[in-house]
Coordinates of C-alpha atoms in Angstrom, one line a residue:
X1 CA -45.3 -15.4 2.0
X2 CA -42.2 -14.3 -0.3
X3 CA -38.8 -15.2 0.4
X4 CA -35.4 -14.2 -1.6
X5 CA -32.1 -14.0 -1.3
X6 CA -29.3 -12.5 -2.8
X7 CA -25.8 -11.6 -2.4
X8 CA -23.4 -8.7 -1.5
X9 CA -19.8 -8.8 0.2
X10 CA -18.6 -6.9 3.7
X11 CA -15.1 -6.1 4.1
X12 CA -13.1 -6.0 6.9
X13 CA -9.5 -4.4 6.1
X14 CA -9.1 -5.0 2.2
X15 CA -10.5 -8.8 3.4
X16 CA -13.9 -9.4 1.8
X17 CA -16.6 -11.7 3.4
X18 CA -19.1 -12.7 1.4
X19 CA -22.8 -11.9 3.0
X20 CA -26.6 -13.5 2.2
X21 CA -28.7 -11.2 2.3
X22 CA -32.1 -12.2 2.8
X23 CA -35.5 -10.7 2.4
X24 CA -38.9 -12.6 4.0
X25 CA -42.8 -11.0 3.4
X26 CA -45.3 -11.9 5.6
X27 CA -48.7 -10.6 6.0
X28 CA -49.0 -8.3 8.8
X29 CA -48.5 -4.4 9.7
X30 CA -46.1 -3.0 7.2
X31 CA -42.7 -2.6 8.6
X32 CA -39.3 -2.9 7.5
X33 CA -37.0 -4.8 10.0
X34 CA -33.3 -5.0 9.3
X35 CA -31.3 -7.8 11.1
X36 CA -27.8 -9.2 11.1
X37 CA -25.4 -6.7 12.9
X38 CA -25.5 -3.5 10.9
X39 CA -24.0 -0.4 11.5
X40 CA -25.5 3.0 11.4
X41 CA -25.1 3.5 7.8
X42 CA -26.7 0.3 7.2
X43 CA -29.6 0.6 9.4
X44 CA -30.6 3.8 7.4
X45 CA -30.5 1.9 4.1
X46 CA -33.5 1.4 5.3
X47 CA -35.2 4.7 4.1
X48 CA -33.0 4.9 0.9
X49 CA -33.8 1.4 -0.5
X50 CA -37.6 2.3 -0.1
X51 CA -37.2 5.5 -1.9
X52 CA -35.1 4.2 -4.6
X53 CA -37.6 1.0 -5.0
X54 CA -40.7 3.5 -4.9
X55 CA -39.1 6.1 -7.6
X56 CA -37.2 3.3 -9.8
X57 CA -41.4 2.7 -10.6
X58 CA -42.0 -0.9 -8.9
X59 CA -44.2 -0.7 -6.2
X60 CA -43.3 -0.6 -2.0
X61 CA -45.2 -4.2 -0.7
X62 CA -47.3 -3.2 2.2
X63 CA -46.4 -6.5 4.3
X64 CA -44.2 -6.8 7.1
X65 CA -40.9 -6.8 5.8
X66 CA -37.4 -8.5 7.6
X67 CA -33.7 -8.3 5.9
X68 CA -31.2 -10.7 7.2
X69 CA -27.7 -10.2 6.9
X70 CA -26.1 -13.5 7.2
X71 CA -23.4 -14.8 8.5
X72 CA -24.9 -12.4 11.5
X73 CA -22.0 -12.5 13.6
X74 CA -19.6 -10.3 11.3
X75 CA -19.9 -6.7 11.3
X76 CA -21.2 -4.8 8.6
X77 CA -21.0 -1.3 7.4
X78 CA -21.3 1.2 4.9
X79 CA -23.3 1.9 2.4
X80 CA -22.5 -1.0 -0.1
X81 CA -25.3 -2.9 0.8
X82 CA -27.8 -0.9 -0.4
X83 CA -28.4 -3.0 -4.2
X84 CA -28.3 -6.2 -2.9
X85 CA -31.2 -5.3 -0.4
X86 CA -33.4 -3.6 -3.0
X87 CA -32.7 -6.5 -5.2
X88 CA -33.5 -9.0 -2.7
X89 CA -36.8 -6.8 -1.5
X90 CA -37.8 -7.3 -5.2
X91 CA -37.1 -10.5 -5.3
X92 CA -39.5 -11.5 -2.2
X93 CA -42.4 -9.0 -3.9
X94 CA -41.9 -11.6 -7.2
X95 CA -41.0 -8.1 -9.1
X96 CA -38.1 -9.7 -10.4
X97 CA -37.3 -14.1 -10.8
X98 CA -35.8 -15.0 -7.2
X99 CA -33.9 -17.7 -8.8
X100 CA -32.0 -15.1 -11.1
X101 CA -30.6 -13.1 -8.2
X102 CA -30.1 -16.1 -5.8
X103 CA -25.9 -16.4 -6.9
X104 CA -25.7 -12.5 -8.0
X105 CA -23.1 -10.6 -6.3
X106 CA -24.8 -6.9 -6.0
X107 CA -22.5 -3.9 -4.4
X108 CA -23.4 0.1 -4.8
X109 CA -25.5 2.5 -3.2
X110 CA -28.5 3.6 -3.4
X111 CA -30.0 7.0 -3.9
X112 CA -33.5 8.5 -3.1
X113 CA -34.3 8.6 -7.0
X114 CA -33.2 5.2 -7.7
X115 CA -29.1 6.4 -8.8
X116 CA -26.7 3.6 -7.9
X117 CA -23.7 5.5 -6.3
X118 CA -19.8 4.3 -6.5
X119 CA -18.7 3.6 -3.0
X120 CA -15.0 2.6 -1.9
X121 CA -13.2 -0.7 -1.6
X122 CA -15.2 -2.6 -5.0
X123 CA -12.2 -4.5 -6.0
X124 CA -11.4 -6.2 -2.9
X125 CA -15.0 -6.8 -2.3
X126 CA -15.5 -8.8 -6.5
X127 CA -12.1 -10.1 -5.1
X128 CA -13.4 -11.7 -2.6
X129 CA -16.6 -12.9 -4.4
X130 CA -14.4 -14.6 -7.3
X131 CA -12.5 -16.5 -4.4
X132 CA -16.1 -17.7 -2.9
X133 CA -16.6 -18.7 -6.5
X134 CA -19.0 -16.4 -7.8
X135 CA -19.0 -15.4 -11.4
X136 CA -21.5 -12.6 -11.4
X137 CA -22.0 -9.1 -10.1
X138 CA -23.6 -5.9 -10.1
X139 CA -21.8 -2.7 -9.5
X140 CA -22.2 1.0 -10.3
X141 CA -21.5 2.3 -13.5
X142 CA -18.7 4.0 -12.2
X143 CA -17.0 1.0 -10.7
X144 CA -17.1 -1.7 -13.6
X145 CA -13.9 -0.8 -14.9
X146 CA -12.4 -1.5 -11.0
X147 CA -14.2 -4.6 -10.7
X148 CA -13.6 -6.0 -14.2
X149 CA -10.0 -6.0 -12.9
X150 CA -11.0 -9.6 -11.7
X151 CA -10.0 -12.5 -14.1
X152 CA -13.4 -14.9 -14.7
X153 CA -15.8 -12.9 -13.5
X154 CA -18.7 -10.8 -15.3
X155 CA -19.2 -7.7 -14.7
X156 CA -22.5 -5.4 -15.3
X157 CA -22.0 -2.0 -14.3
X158 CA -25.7 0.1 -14.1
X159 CA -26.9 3.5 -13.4
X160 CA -29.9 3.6 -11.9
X161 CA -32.1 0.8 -10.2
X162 CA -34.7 0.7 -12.9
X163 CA -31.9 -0.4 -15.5
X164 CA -31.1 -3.4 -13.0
X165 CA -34.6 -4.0 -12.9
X166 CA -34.9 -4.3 -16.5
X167 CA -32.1 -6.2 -17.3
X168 CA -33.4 -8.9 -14.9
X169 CA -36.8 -9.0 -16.2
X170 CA -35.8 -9.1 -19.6
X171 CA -37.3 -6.0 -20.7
X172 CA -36.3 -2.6 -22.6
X173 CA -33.2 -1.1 -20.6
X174 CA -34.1 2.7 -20.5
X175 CA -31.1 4.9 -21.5
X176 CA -30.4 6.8 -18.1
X177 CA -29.4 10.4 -18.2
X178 CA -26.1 10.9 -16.9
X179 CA -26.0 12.5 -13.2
X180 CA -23.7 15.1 -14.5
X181 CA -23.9 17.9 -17.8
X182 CA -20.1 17.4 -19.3
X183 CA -17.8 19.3 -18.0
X184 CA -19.6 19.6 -14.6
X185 CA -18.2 17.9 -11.4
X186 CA -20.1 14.6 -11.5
X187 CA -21.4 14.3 -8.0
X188 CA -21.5 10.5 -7.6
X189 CA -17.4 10.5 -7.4
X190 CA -18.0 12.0 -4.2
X191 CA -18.4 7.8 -3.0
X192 CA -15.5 7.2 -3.8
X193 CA -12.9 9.6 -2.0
X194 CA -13.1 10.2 1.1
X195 CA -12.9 14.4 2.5
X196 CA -9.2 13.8 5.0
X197 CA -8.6 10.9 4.4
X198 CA -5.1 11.1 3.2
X199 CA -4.4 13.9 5.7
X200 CA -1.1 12.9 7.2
X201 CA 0.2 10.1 4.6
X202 CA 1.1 12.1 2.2
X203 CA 0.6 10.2 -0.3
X204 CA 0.6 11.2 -3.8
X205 CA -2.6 10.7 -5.3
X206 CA -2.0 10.8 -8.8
X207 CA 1.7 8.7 -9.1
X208 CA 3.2 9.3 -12.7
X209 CA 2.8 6.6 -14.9
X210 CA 5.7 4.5 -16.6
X211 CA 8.1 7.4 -14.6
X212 CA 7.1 10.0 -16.9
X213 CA 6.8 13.3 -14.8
X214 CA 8.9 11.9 -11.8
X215 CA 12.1 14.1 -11.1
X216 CA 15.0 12.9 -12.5
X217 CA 17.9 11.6 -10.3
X218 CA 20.9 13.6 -13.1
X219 CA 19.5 16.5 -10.6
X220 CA 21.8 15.9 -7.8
X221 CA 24.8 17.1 -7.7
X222 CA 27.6 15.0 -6.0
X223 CA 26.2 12.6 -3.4
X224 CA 28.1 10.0 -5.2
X225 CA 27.4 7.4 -2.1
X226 CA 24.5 8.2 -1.6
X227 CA 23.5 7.5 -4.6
X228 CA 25.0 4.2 -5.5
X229 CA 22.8 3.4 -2.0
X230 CA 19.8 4.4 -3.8
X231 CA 20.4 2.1 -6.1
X232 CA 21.1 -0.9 -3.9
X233 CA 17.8 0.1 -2.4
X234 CA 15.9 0.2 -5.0
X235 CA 17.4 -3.1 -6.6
X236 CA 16.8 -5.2 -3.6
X237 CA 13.8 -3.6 -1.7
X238 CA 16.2 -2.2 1.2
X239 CA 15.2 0.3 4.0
X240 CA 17.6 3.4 3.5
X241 CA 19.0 5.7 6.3
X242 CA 19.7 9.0 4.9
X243 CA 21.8 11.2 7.8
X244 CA 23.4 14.8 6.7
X245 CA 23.1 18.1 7.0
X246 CA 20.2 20.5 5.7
X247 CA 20.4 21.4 2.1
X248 CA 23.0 18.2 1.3
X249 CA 20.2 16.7 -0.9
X250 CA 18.4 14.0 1.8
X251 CA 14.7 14.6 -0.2
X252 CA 15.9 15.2 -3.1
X253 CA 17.6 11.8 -3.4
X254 CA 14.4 10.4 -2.0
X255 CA 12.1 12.1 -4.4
X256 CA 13.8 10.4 -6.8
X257 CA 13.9 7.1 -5.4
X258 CA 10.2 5.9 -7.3
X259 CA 11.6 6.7 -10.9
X260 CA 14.3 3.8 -9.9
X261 CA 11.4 1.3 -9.4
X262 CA 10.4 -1.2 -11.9
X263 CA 6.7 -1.2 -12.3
X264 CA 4.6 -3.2 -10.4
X265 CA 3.7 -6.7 -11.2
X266 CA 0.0 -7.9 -12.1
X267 CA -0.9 -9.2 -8.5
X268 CA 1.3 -6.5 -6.9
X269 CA -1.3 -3.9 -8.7
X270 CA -4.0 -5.8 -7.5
X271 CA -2.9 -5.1 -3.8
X272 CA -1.9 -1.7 -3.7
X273 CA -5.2 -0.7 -5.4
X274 CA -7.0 -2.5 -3.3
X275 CA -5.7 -1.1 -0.3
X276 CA -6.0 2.7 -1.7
X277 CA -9.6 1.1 -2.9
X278 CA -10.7 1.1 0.2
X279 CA -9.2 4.0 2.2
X280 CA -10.8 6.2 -0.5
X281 CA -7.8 7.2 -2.4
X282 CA -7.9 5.9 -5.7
X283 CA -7.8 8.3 -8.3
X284 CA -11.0 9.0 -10.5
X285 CA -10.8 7.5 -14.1
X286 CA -7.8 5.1 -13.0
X287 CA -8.6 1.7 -11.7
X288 CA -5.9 0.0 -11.1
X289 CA -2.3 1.8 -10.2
X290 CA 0.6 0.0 -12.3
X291 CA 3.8 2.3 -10.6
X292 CA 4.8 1.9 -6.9
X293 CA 3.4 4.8 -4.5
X294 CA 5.2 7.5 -2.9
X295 CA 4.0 8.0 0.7
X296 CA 6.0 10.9 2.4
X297 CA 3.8 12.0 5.8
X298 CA 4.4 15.0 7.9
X299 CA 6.5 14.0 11.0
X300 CA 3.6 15.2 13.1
X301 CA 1.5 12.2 11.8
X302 CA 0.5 10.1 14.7
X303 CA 0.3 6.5 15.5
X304 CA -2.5 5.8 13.5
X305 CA -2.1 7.4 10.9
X306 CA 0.7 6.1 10.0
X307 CA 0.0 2.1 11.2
X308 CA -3.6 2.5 10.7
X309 CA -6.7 3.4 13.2
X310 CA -9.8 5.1 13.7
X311 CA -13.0 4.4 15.3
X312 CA -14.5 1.3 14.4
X313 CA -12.8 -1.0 12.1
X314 CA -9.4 0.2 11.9
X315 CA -8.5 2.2 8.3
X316 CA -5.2 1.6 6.3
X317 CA -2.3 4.0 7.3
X318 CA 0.6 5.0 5.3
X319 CA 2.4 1.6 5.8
X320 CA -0.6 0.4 3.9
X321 CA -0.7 3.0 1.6
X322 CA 2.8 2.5 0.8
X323 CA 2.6 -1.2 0.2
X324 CA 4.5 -2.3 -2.8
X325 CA 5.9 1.5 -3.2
X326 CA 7.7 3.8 -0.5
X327 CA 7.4 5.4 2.6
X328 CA 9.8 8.5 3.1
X329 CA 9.9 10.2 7.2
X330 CA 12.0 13.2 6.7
X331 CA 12.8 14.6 9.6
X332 CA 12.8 11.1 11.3
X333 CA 13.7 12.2 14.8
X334 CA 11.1 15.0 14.9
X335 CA 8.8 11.7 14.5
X336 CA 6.9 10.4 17.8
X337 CA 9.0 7.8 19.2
X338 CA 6.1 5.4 19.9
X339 CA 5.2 6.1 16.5
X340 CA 8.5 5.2 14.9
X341 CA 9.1 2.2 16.9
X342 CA 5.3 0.9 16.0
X343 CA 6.8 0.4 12.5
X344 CA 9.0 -2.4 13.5
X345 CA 6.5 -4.9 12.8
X346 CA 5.5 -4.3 9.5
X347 CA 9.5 -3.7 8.3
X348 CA 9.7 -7.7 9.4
X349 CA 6.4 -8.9 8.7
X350 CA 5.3 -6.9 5.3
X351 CA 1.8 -6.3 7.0
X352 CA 0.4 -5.0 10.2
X353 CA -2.5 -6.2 12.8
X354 CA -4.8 -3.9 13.9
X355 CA -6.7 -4.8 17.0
X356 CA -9.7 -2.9 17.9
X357 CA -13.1 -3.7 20.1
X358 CA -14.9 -3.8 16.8
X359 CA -12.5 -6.3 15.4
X360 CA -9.4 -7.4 14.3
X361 CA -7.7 -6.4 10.7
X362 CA -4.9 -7.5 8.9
X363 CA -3.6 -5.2 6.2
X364 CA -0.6 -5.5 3.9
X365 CA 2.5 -3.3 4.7
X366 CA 5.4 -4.4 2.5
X367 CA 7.4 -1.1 1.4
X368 CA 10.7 0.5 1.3
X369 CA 11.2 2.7 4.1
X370 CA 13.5 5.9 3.2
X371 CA 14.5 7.7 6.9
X372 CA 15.9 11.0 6.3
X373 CA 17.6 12.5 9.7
X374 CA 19.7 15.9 10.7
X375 CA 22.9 15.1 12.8
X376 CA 21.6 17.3 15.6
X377 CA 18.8 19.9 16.2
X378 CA 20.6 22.6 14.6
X379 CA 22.0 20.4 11.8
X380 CA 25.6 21.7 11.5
X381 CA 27.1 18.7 14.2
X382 CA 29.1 16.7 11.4
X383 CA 30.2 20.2 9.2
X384 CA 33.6 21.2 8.8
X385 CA 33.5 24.7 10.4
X386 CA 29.9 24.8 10.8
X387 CA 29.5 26.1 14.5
X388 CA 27.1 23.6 15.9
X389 CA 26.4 25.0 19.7
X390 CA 24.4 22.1 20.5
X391 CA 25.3 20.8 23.7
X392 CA 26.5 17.0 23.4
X393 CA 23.9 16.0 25.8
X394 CA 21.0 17.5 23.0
X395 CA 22.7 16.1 20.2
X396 CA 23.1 12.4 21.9
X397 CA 19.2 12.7 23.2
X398 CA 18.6 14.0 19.4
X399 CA 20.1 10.9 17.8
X400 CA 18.8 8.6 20.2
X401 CA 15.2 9.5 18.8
X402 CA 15.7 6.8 16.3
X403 CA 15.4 3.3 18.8
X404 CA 18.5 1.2 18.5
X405 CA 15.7 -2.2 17.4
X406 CA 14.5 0.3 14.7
X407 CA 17.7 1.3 12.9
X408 CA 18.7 -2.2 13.2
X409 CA 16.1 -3.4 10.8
X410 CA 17.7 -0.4 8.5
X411 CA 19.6 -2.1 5.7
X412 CA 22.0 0.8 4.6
X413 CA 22.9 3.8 6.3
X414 CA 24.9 6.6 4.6
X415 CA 26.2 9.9 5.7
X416 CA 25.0 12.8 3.3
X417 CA 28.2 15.2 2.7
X418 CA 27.4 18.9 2.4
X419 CA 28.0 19.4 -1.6
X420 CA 31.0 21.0 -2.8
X421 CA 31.7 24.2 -4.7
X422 CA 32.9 21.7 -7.7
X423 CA 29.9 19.5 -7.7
X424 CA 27.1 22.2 -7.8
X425 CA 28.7 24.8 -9.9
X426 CA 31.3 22.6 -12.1
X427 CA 30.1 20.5 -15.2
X428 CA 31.5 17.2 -13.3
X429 CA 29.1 17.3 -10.7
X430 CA 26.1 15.7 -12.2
X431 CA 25.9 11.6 -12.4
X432 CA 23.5 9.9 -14.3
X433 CA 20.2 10.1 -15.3
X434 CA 17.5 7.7 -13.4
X435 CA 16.9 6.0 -16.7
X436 CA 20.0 4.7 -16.9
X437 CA 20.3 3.9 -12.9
X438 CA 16.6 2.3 -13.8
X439 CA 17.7 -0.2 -16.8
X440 CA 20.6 -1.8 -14.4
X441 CA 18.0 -2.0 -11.4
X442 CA 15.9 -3.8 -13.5
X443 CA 18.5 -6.2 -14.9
X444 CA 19.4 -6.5 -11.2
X445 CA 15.9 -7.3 -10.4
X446 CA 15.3 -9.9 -12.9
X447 CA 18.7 -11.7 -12.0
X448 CA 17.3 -12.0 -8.4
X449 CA 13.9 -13.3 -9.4
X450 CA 15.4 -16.2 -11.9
X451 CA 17.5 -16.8 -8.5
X452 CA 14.0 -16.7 -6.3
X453 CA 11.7 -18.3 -9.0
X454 CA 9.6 -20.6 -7.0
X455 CA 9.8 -19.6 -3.7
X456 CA 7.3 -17.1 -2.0
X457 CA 10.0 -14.0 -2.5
X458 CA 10.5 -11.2 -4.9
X459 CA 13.6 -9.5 -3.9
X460 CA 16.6 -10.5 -1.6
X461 CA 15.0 -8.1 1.0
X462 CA 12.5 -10.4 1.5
X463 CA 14.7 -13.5 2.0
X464 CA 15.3 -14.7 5.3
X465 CA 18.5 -15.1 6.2
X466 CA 18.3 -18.9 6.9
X467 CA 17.9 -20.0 3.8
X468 CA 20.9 -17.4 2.6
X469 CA 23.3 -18.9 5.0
X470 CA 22.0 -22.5 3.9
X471 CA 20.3 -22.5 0.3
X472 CA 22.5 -19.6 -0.9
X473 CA 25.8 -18.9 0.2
X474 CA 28.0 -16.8 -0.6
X475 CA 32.0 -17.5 -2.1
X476 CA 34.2 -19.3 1.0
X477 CA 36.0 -16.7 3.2
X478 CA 33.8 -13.5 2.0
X479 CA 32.1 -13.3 5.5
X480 CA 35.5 -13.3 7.2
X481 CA 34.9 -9.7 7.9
X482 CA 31.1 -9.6 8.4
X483 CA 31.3 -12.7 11.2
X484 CA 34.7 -10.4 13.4
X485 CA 32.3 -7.6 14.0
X486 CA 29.2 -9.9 14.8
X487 CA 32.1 -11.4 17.6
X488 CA 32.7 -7.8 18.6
X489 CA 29.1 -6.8 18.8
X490 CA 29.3 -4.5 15.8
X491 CA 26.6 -6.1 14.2
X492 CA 23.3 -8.6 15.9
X493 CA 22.3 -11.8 14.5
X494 CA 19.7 -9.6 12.1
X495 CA 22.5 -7.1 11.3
X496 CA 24.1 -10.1 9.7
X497 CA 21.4 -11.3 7.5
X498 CA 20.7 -8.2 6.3
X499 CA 24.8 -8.0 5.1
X500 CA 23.9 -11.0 3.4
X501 CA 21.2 -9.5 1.7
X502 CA 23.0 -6.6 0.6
X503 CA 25.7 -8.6 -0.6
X504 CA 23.1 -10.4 -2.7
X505 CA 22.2 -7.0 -4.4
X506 CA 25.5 -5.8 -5.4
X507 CA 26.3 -9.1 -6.9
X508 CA 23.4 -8.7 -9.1
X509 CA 24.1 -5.4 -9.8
X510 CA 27.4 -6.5 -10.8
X511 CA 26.3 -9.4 -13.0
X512 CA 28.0 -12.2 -10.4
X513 CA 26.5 -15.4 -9.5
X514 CA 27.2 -14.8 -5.6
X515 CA 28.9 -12.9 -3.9
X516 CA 32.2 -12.0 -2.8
X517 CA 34.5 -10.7 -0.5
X518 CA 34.2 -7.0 -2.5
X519 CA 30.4 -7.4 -2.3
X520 CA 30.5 -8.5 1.5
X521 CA 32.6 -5.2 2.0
X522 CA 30.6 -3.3 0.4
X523 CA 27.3 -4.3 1.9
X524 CA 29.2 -4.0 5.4
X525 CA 30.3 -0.4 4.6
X526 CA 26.9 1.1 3.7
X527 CA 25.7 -0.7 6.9
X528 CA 28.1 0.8 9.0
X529 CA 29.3 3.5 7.3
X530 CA 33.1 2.6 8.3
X531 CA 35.4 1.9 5.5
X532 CA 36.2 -1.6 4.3
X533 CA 39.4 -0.9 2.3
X534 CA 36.8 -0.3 -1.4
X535 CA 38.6 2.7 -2.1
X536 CA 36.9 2.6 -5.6
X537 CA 33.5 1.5 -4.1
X538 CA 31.2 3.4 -6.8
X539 CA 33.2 2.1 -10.2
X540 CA 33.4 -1.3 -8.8
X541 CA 29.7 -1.7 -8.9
X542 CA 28.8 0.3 -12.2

């Protein structure tokens, strides 16, 4: 009798749980038995691990054969599995040492001719691994530069099963032909994106790196407002409510909204290309994404394809896929309600829980959320001399597409004016360029993370507003204003921390060590969008 065991990881979300996979020979009628709640993919491993062991040139044992997938009572899927069986077949059939594979961590699938293919979601997976303390694993060839993304672990990337099987019995490694001739589509990529996937997320595959490429924000003309409220948003992480008429510059202020952003951190890399890791959207030849996504879907995205869904275990969304970047609804009211108001969670909790029969996921969903909204069907309802003939029922029914509990989680809310003759035809009309709105988001930024060293936040979005009416406060008096509308019902209880929070961005865009009574005004007029008396609102805060 020959017994092995080796090692390979299952994911669930972007969470990784490390499986044994075991292999027993017995003498008996040859069969090949495959145990431990696999999924249709899995089960069919079956055929392609026998194929690949016959053609890599070690020989098929003619015993009875079972493969244990252990801890049995977590599903397991896809395709991944495929090296660690083969390994631990070997291993049973004394082809290779047992005792060198028993702590190897082996992920990639298997071909008919012995090819290891990429497949999706190997970072989280070696992830995972390195948490459960392993220090060794196997992956495709066209995966080691993903999985060497890990700190402490090693990494041997192979090309076919017969180099794997060298390399463990110490022999000659055979120099594999590549799958592709250069310049030919190499067909093995074809693991590692997934045909639709993105459909509906709109989510740009291929962001620009270090903002080069991005459209610049000296573009808009006028929109002074509005774009001081890009920059709040950008400096402190807050959701944005864009409202105006068509062709007043509501995308194009958004489009420019990622150049603002100060590149992501270390871990905060790790996440995001974790996430797009495993929904099949990370782009060839770049393992790890270092600049915040842009997610802008269609507003005829549904439910789930914008929380996350699907048969089986549920599949990130474009909350997930705008985790640590942005996610832009234009059109917000032509949005599905139920959709729209399914994003509440994720704007408090940064992440979202997906219950299905085949399991539960968690998956992160921290981003800043851009709403971009017409004042009425027709769009002319705010213009001066515009002729809107929308009835006042439409346009009240129109508005009220956007839930009350939803816009309340909305940080800053501005009304686009039409642009003027002056501002799109005149040389005053352009403002300045994002690299210049970039360098004072980032001193902003690095003002509010000496503030927030040691504490679980990263930007005063994030901060609850306990510990800014407690640990933080702003100068006495400031909120005079602020607490008279929360006693008239103008603003809720979460209206009011998220004042606070705003306040905390313009002071740090202003170089203050709290705020003020000018800060609390100004945070309370790009809530509400009524005046507080800041006549000179965009100098003050340049």
């Amino acid at each position: 009798m020959g017994f092995a065991r080796t090692c390979s990881v299952a994911l669930v979300g972007v969470d990784g749980v490390v499986v044994e996979v075991q292999a027993d020979l017995e003498p008996g009628v040859a069969a090949f038995t495959l145990v431990g709640l696999p999924d249709k993919t899995l089960v069919e491993s079956r055929d392609r691990v026998r194929a690949a062991v016959t053609n890599a040139g070690a020989g098929w044992p003619q015993k009875k054969l079972t493969v244990g997938l252990s801890p049995a009572d977590v599903p397991k899927s896809g395709s991944g599995f495929d090296l660690a069986v083969a390994t631990a077949v070997l291993g049973a059939a004394e082809l290779v040492d047992p005792r060198a594979i028993a702590d190897l961590v082996l992920i990639g699938e298997l071909g008919l001719d012995g090819r290891v293919r990429p497949v999706r979601g190997v970072l989280p997976a070696v992830l995972a691994a390195a948490e459960a303390g392993y220090r060794q694993v196997v992956v495709p060839e066209q995966c080691a530069a993903e999985a060497a993304l890990v700190p402490d672990v090693s990494v041997l990337g192979v090309r076919t099963l017969r180099q794997l099987i060298a390399v463990l019995t110490g022999g000659e490694v055979p120099a594999e032909e590549p799958a592709a001739e250069p310049g030919r589509p190499d067909p093995l990529l074809a693991g590692l994106l997934v045909p639709g996937a993105g459909l509906g997320t709109g989510l740009d595959r291929a962001p620009a790196r270090s903002g080069e490429g991005l459209p610049d924000l000296a573009d808009v003309a006028g929109q002074r407002t509005a774009r001081r409220a890009l920059e709040v948003a950008a400096a402190g992480g807050h959701h944005l409510f864009l409202n105006g008429p068509p062709g007043a510059g509501k995308t194009m202020l958004a489009e420019r909204l990622p150049g603002l952003l100060p590149p992501l951190t270390r871990q905060e890399s790790l996440e995001v290309t974790a996430v797009h890791s495993v929904a099949g959207l990370l782009p060839p030849g770049e393992p790890l994404i270092a600049t915040a996504p842009y997610c802008a879907p269609h507003h005829s995205a549904t439910m789930q394809s914008l929380v996350g869904g699907g048969t089986g275990l549920p599949r990130p969304g474009a909350v997930s896929l705008a985790h640590g970047g942005i996610l832009f609804l234009d059109e917000a009211p032509e949005f599905s309600p139920k959709a729209l108001d399914a994003l509440r969670q994720p704007l408090e909790s940064g992440q979202v829980v997906i219950a299905r029969a085949a399991g539960v996921v968690r998956l992160p969903a921290r981003f800043l959320m851009v709403l971009a909204a017409n004042p009425c069907p027709c769009g002319r309802h705010t213009g001066p001399g515009a002729g809107c003939e929308c009835p006042a029922s439409v346009v009240r029914r129109y508005q009220a597409r956007l839930s009350g509990p939803l816009l309340d989680r909305v940080d800053l809310r501005v009304d686009v004016e039409p642009v003027s003759r002056s501002d799109l035809l005149g040389p005053g009309g352009r403002g300045e360029t994002t690299a210049a709105v970039a360098e004072r988001v980032r001193a902003a930024r690095t003002r509010a993370a000496a503030r927030l060293a040691g504490t679980p936040w990263n930007t005063n979005a994030e901060v609850p507003g306990h510990e800014l009416r407690t640990r933080w406060q702003v100068t006495p008096g400031a909120l005079g204003p602020a607490e008279r509308d929360l006693e008239r019902g103008l603003l809720t209880a979460r209206g009011l921390d998220r004042v606070l929070r705003v306040a905390w961005t313009v002071a740090d865009l202003r170089g203050r060590d709290r705020p003020d009574a000018l800060d609390v005004a100004v945070a309370l007029e790009l809530r509400t969008g009524v005046s507080r008396g800041v006549p000179h609102l965009m100098g003050e805060l340049a």
